[in-house]
GROMACS .gro file of C-alpha atoms in nm:
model
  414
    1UNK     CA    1   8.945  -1.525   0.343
    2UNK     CA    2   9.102  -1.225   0.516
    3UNK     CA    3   9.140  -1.193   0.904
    4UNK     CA    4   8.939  -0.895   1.076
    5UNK     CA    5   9.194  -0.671   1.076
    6UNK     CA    6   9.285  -0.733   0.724
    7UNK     CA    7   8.933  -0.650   0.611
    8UNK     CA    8   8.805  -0.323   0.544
    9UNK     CA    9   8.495  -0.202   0.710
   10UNK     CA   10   8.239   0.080   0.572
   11UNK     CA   11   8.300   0.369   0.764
   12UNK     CA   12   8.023   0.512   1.013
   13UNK     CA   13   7.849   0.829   0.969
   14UNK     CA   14   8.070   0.991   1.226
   15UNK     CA   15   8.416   0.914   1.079
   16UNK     CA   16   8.263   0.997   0.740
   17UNK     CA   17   8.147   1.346   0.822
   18UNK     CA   18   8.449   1.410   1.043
   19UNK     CA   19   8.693   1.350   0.776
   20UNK     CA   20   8.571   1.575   0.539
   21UNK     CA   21   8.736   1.892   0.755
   22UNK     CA   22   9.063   1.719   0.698
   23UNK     CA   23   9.310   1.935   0.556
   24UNK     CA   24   9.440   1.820   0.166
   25UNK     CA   25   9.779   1.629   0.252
   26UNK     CA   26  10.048   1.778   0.067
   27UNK     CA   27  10.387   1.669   0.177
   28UNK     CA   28  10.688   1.629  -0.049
   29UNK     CA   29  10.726   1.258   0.070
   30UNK     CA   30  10.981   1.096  -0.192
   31UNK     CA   31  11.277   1.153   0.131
   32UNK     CA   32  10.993   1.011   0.362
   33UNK     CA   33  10.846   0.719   0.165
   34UNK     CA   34  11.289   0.629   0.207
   35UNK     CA   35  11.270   0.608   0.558
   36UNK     CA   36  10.959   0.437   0.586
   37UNK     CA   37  10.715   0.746   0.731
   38UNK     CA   38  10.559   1.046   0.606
   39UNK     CA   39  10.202   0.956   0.367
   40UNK     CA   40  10.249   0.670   0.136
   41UNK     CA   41  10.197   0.821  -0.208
   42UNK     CA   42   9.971   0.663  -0.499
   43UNK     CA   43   9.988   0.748  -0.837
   44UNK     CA   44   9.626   0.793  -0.987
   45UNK     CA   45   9.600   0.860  -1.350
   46UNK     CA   46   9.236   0.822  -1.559
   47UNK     CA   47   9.051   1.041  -1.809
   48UNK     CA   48   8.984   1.296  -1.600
   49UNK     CA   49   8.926   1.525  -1.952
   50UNK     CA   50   8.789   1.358  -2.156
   51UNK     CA   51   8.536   1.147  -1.947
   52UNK     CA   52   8.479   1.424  -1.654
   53UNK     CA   53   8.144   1.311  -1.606
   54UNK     CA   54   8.280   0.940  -1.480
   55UNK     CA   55   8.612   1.068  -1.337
   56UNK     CA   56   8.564   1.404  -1.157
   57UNK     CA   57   8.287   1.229  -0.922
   58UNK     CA   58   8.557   0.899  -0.921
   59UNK     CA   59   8.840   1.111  -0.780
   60UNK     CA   60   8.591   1.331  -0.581
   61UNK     CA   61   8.497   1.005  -0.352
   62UNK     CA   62   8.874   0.897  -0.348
   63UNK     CA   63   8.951   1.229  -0.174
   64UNK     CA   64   8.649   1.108   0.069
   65UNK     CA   65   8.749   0.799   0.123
   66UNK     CA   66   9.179   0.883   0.129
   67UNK     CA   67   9.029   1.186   0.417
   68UNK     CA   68   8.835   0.936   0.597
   69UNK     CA   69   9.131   0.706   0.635
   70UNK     CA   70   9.370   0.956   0.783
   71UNK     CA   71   9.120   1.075   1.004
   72UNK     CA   72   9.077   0.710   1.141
   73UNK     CA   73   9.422   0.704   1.217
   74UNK     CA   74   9.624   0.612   0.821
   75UNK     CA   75   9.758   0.279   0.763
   76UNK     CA   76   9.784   0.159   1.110
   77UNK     CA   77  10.026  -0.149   1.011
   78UNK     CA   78  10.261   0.090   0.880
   79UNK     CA   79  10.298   0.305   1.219
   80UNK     CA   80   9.979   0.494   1.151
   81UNK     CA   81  10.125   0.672   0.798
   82UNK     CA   82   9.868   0.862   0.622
   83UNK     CA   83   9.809   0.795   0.262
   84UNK     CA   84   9.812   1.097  -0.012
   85UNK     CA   85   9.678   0.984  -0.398
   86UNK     CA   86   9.854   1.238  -0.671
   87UNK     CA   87   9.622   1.256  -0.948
   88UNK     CA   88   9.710   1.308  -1.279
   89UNK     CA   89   9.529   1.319  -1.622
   90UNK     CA   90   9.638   0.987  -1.802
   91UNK     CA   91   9.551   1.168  -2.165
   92UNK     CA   92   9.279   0.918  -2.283
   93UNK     CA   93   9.582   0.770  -2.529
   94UNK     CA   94   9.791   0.510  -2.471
   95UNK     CA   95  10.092   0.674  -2.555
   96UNK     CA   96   9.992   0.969  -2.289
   97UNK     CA   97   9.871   0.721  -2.060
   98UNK     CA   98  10.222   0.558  -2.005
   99UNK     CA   99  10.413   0.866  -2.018
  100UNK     CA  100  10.245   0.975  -1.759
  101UNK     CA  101  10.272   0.652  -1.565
  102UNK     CA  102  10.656   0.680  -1.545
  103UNK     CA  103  10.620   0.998  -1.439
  104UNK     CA  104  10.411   0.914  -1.141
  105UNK     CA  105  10.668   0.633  -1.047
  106UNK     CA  106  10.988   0.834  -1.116
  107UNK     CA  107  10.893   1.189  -1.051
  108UNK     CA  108  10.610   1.167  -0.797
  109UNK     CA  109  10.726   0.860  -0.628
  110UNK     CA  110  10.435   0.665  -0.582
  111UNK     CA  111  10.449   0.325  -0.398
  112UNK     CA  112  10.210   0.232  -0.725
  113UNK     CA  113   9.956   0.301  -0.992
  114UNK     CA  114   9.605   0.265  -0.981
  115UNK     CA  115   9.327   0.411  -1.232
  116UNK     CA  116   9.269   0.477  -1.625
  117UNK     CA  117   8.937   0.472  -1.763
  118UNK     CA  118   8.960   0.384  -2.200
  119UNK     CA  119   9.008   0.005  -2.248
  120UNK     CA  120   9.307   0.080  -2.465
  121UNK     CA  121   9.449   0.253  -2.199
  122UNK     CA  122   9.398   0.044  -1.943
  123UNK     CA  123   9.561  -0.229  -2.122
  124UNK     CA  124   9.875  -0.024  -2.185
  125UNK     CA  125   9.949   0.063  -1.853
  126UNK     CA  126   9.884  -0.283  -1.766
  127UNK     CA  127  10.187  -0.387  -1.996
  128UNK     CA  128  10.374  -0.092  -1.883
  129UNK     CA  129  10.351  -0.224  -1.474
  130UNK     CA  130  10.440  -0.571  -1.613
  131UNK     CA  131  10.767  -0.428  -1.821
  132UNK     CA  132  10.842  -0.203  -1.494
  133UNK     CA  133  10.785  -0.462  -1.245
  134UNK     CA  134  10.551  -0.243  -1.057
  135UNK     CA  135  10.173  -0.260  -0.921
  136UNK     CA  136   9.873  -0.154  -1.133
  137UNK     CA  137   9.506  -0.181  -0.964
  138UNK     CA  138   9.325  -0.112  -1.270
  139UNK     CA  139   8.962   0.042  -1.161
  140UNK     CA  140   8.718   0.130  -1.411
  141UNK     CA  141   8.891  -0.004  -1.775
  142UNK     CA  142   8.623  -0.311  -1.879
  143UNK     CA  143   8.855  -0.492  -2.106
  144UNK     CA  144   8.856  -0.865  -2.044
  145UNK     CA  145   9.166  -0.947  -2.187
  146UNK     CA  146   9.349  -0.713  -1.891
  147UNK     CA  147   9.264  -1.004  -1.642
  148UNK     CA  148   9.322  -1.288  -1.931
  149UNK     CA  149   9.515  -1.302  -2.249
  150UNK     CA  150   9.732  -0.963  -2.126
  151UNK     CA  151   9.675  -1.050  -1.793
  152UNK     CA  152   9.973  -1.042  -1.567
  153UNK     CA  153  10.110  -1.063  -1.234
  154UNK     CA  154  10.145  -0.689  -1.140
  155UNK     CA  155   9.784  -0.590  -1.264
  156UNK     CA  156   9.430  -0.632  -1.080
  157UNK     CA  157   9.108  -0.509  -1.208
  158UNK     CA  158   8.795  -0.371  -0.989
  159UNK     CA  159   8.533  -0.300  -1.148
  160UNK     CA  160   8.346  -0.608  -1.348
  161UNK     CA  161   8.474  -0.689  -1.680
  162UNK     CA  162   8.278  -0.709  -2.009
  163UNK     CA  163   8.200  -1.049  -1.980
  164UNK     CA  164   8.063  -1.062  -1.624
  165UNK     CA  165   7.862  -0.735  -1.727
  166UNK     CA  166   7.734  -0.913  -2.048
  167UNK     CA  167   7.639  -1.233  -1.883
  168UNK     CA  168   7.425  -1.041  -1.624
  169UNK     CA  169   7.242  -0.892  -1.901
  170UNK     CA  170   7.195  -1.216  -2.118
  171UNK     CA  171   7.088  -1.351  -1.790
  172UNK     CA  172   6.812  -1.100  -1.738
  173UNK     CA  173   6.699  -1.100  -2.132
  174UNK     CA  174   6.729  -1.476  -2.206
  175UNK     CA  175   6.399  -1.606  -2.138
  176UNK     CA  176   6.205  -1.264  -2.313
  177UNK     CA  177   6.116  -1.525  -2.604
  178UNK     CA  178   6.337  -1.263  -2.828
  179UNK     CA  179   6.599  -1.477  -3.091
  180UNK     CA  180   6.677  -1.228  -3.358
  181UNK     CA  181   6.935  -0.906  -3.236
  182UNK     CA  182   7.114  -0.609  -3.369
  183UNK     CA  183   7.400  -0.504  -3.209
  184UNK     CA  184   7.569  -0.155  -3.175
  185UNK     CA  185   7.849  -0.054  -3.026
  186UNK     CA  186   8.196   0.161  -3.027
  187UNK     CA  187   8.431   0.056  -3.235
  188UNK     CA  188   8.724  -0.032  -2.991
  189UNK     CA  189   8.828  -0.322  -2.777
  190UNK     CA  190   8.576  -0.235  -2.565
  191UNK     CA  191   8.259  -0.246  -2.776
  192UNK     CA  192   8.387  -0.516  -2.985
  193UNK     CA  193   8.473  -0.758  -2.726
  194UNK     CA  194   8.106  -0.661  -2.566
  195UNK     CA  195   7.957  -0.761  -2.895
  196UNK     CA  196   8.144  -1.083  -2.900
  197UNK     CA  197   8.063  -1.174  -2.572
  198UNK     CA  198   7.671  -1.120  -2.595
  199UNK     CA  199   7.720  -1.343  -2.914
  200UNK     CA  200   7.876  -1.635  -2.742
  201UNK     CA  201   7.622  -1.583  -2.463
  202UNK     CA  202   7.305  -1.590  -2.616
  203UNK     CA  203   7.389  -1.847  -2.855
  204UNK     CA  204   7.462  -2.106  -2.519
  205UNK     CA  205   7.123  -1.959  -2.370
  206UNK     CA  206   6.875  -1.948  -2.644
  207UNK     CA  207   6.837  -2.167  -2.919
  208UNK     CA  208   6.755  -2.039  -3.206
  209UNK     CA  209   6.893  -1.679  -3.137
  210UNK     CA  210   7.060  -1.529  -3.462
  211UNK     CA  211   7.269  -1.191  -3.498
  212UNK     CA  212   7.084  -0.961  -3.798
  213UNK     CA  213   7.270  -0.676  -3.821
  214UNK     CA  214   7.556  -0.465  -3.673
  215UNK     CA  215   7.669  -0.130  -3.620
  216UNK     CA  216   8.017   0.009  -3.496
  217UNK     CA  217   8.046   0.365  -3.503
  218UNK     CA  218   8.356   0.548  -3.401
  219UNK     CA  219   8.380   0.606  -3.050
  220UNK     CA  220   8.247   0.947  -2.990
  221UNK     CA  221   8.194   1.021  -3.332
  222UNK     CA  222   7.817   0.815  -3.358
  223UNK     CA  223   7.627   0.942  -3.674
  224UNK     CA  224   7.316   0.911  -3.496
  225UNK     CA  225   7.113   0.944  -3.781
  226UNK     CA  226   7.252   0.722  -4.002
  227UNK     CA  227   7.325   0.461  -3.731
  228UNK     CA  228   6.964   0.443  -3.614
  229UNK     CA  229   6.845   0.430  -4.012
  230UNK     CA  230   7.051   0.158  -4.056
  231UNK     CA  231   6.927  -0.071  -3.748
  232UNK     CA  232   6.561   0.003  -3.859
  233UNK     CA  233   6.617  -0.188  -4.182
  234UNK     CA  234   6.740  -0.472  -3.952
  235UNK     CA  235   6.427  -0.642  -3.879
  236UNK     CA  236   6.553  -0.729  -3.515
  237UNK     CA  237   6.322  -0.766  -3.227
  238UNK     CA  238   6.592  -0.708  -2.958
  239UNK     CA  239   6.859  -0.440  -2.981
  240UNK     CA  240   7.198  -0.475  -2.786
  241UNK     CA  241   7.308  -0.171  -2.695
  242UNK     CA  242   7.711  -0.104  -2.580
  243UNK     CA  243   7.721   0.278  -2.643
  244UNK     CA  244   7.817   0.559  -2.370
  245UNK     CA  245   7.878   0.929  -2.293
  246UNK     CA  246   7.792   1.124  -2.578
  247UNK     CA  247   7.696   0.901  -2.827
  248UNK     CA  248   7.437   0.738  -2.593
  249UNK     CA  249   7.223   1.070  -2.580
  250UNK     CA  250   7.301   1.134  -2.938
  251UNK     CA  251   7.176   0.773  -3.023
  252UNK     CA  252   6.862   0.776  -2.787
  253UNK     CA  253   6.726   1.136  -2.907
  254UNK     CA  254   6.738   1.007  -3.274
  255UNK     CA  255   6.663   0.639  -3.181
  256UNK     CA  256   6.275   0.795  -2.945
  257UNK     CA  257   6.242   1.044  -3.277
  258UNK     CA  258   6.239   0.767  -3.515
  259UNK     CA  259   6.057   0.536  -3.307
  260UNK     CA  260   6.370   0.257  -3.285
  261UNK     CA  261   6.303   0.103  -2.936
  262UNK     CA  262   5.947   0.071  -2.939
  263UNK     CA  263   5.787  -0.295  -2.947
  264UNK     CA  264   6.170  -0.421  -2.936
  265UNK     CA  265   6.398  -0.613  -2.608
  266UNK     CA  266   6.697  -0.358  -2.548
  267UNK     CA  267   6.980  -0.475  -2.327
  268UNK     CA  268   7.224  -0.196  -2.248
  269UNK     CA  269   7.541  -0.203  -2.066
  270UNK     CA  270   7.619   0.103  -1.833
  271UNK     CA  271   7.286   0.337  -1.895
  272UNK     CA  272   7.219   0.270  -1.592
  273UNK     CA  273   7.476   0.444  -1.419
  274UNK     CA  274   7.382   0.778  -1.317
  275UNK     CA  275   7.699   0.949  -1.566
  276UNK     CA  276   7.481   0.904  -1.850
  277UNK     CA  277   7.121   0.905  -1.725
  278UNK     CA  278   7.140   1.204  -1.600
  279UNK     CA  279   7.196   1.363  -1.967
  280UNK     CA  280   6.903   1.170  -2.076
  281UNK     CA  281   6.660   1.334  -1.862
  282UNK     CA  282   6.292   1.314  -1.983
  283UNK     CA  283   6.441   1.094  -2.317
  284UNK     CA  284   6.497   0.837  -2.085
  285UNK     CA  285   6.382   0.563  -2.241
  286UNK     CA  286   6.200   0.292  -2.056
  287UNK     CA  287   6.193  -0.041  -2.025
  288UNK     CA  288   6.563  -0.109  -2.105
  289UNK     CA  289   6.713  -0.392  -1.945
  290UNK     CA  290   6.995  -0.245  -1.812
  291UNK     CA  291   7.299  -0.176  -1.558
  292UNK     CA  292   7.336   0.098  -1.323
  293UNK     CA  293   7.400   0.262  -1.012
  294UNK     CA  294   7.014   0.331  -0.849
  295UNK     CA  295   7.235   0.491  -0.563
  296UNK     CA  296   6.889   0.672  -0.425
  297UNK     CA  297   6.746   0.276  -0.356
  298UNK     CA  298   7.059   0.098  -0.186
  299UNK     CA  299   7.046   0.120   0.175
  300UNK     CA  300   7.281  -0.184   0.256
  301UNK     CA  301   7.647  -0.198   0.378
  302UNK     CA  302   7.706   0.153   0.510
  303UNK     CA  303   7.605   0.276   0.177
  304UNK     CA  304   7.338   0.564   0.273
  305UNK     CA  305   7.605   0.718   0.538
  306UNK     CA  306   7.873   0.693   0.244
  307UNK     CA  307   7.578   0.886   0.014
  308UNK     CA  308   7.534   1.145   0.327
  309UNK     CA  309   7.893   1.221   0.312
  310UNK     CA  310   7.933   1.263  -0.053
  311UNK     CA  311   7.623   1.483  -0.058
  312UNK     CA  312   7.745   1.727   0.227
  313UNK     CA  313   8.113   1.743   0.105
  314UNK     CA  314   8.057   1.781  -0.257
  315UNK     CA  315   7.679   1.918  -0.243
  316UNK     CA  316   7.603   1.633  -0.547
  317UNK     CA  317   7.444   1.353  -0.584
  318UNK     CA  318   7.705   1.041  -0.643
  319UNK     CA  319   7.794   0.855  -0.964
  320UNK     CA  320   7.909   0.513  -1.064
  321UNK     CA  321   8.242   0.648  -1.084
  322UNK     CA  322   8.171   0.783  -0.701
  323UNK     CA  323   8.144   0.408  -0.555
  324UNK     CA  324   8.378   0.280  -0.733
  325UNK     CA  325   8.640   0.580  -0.597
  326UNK     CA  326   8.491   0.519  -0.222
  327UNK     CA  327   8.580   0.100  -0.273
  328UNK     CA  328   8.882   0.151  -0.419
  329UNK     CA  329   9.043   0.360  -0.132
  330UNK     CA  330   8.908   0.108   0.072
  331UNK     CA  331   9.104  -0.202  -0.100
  332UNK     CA  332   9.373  -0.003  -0.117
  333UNK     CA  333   9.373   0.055   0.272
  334UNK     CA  334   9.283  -0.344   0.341
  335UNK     CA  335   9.609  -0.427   0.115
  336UNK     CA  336   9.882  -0.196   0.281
  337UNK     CA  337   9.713  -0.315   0.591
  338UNK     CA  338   9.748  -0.659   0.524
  339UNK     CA  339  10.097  -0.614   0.344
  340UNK     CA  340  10.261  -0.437   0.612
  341UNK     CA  341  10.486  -0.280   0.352
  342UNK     CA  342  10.457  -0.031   0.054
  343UNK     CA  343  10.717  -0.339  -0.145
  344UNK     CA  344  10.575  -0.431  -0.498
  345UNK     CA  345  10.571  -0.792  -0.416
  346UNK     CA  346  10.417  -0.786  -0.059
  347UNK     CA  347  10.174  -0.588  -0.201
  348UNK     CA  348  10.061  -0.853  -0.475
  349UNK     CA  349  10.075  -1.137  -0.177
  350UNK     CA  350   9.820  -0.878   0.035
  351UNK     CA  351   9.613  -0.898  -0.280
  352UNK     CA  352   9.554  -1.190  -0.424
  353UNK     CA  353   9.226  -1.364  -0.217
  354UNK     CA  354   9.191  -0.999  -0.017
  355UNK     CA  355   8.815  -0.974   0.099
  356UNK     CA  356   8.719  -0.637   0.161
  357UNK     CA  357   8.397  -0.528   0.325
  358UNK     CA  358   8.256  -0.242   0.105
  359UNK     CA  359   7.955  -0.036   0.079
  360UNK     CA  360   7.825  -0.271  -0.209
  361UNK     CA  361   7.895  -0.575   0.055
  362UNK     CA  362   8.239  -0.816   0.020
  363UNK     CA  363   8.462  -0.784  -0.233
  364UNK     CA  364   8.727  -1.020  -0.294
  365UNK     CA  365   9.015  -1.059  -0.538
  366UNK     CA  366   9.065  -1.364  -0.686
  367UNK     CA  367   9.407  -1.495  -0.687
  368UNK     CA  368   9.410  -1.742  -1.025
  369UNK     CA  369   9.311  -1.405  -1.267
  370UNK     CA  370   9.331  -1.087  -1.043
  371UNK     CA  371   8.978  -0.999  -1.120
  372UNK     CA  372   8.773  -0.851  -0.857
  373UNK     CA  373   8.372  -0.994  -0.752
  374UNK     CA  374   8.273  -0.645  -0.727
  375UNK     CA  375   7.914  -0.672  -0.871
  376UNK     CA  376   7.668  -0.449  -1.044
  377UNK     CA  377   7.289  -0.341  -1.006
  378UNK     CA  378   7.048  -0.520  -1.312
  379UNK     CA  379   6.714  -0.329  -1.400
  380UNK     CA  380   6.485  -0.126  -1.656
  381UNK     CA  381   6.517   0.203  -1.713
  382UNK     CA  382   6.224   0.404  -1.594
  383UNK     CA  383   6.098   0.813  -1.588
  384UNK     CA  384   6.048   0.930  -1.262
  385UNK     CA  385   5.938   1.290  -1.336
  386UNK     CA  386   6.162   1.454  -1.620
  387UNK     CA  387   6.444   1.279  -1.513
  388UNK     CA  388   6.530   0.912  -1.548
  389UNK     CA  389   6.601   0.632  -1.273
  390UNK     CA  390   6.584   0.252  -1.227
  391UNK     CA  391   6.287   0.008  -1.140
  392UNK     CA  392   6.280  -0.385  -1.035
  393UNK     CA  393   6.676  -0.350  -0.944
  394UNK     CA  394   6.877  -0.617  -0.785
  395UNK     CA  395   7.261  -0.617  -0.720
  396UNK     CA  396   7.421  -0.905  -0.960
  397UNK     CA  397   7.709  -1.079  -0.686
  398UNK     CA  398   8.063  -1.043  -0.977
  399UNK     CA  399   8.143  -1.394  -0.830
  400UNK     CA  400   7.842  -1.542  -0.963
  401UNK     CA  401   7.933  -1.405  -1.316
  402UNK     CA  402   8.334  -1.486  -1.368
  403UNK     CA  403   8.536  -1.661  -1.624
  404UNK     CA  404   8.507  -2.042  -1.598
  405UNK     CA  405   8.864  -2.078  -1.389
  406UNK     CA  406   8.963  -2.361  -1.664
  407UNK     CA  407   8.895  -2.094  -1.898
  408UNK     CA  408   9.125  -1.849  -1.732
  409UNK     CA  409   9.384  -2.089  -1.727
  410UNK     CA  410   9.377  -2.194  -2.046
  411UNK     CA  411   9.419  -1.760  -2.181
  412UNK     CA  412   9.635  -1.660  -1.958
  413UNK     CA  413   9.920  -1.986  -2.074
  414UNK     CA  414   9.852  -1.843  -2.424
   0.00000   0.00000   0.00000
């Protein structure tokens, strides 16, 4: 557990709102970062193209949160330095994603990486901080094998993996009576590792449960039509759903036209989250079990004067991709605070069992795997008007839903 001062604590109403007059910091600080002042400089890079609708509100809370800090007074272990996160566009490939990594720590002269969105991606700049001997706080990529077969020392991971996500689903679907699934989902590490994880889940929960059918379409190239034909010949009575972005509204307009989800269980990882809801408007469909962000129903942990901020600064309602930013900064603030030092490996010490105080309550990093018990918010989908939301939500504690530690162990010797 982290002392008081090591812990990060949701800011009030009044240092929210005041730091959002704070003028953008942009100091050339590679001579500064030398002499230990000037802002300490973090390289950010995620799919800020290619998945706008996740990043742009992402790095639009970071700039909240980084303002917020500064205004408070910076990092005050460090002499009161501000901090100052360069953003860059990581390419959505992994091959653009580490360019643009070494770029951050050669050119920019970041104290360390943090970001990337695509699994893929995620897990090559997670070998690329291992090869360079440099910190990577992976936020949003879902891959589990970032925190266990490719985990390693330099690289931590936020948000909830695919597993923990998964499990809270089978959790919330496992006594609905229903034994026979299809599955769809992208074809990458992502979807497939989703896939097998429901698998090995429900076959521990519910005996009897058998997989009928499969899709994996391309991601962001669904054939709607042809994969929604082909899981109506399935026969299933539950549908497990992995699909996102674009190929989630694609797949729900055909899937409500041809009648797909009615009478049948769907469990869906991320609709939810308000990213792709909000493109589903009135073909919303309801009833799916679900994860999310019901951001208009949390009132806990500072998180309505975090919502008020967003809201007057950006004149927008938050996303997913919004919290997550706000945490982040957060963490990011309670390890240079605890660290004392912008050095790689005081850094990793500051992380490893850091408890942070966030706006979706405590947050702490486990040491054996460098996983995160950020949680996420379990419900059904539901209309409310033309536009869609969440009903019978509760928040899902990560620490409840981790790898088995032996289990850890045992993938990250491989």
């Amino acid at each position: 557990m982290s002392t008081r001062d090591e812990t990060f604590r949701p800011l009030s109403r009044r240092t929210l709102l005041g730091g959002l007059a704070a003028a953008p910091l942009g100091f050339s600080a590679s001579r500064a970062i030398a002499q230990g002042s000037g802002p300490i400089r973090i390289g950010e890079l995620n799919s800020y193209g290619r998945m706008a609708a996740f990043a742009v509100p992402y790095r639009n809370a970071m700039q909240l949160a980084q303002d917020a800090v500064n205004k408070a007074g910076g990092i005050k272990a460090l002499g009161g330095r501000p901090i100052e996160i360069v953003f860059r566009d990581d390419g959505s490939t992994p091959g653009d994603a580490t360019r643009v990594a070494e770029e951050l720590l050669t050119r920019e002269n970041v104290a360390f990486l943090c970001g990337t969105f695509l699994s893929n991606v995620g897990l090559a700049v997670a070998d690329f901080a291992n090869q360079r001997k440099a910190l990577f706080l992976a936020t949003e990529p879902l891959t589990d094998a970032l925190t266990m077969g490719s985990g390693n020392r330099y690289t931590f991971r936020v948000r909830p993996n695919t597993y923990m996500q998964t499990r809270m689903l089978v959790d919330a679907v496992k006594d609905s009576g229903v034994k026979r699934w299809a599955i769809v989902a992208p074809n990458y590490e992502y979807g497939q590792s989703a896939a097998a994880n429901f698998k090995r889940l429900m076959a521990a929960a519910v005996p009897g449960f058998e997989v009928v059918g499969e899709q994996f379409p391309a991601l962001g190239k669904v054939d709607a039509g042809a994969t929604v034909g082909a899981l109506s010949q399935m026969k299933a009575d539950g549908l497990f759903n992995v699909l996102f972005g674009a190929d989630l509204t694609a797949f729900v307009r055909e899937g409500n036209t041809r009648g797909l989800f009615e009478k049948r269980k769907v469990a869906s990882l991320l609709t939810g989250e308000p990213e792709y809801m909000i493109p589903l408007g009135d073909e919303t469909p309801e009833g799916w079990v679900t994860t999310g962000y019901p951001w208009e129903t949390i009132d806990t942990h500072g998180h309505k004067e975090f919502v008020a901020a967003y809201r007057a600064r950006f004149n927008d309602t938050p996303r997913l991709g919004s919290l997550l930013g706000y945490v982040v900064v957060g963490m990011i603030r309670d390890m240079l605070e605890k660290a004392k030092s912008t050095e790689t490996e005081a850094m990793i010490a500051a992380l490893e069992g850091l408890t942070s105080q966030t706006i979706a309550g405590p947050v702490t990093m486990r040491a054996l795997d460098h996983q995160s018990t950020l949680g996420a918010w379990i419900g059904e989908t539901a209309l409310n008007g033309r536009q869609g939301t969440m009903k019978k939500v509760r928040y899902a504690d990560g620490a409840d839903y981790m790898f088995p530690e032996a289990e850890v162990k045992a993938a990250r010797k491989a």
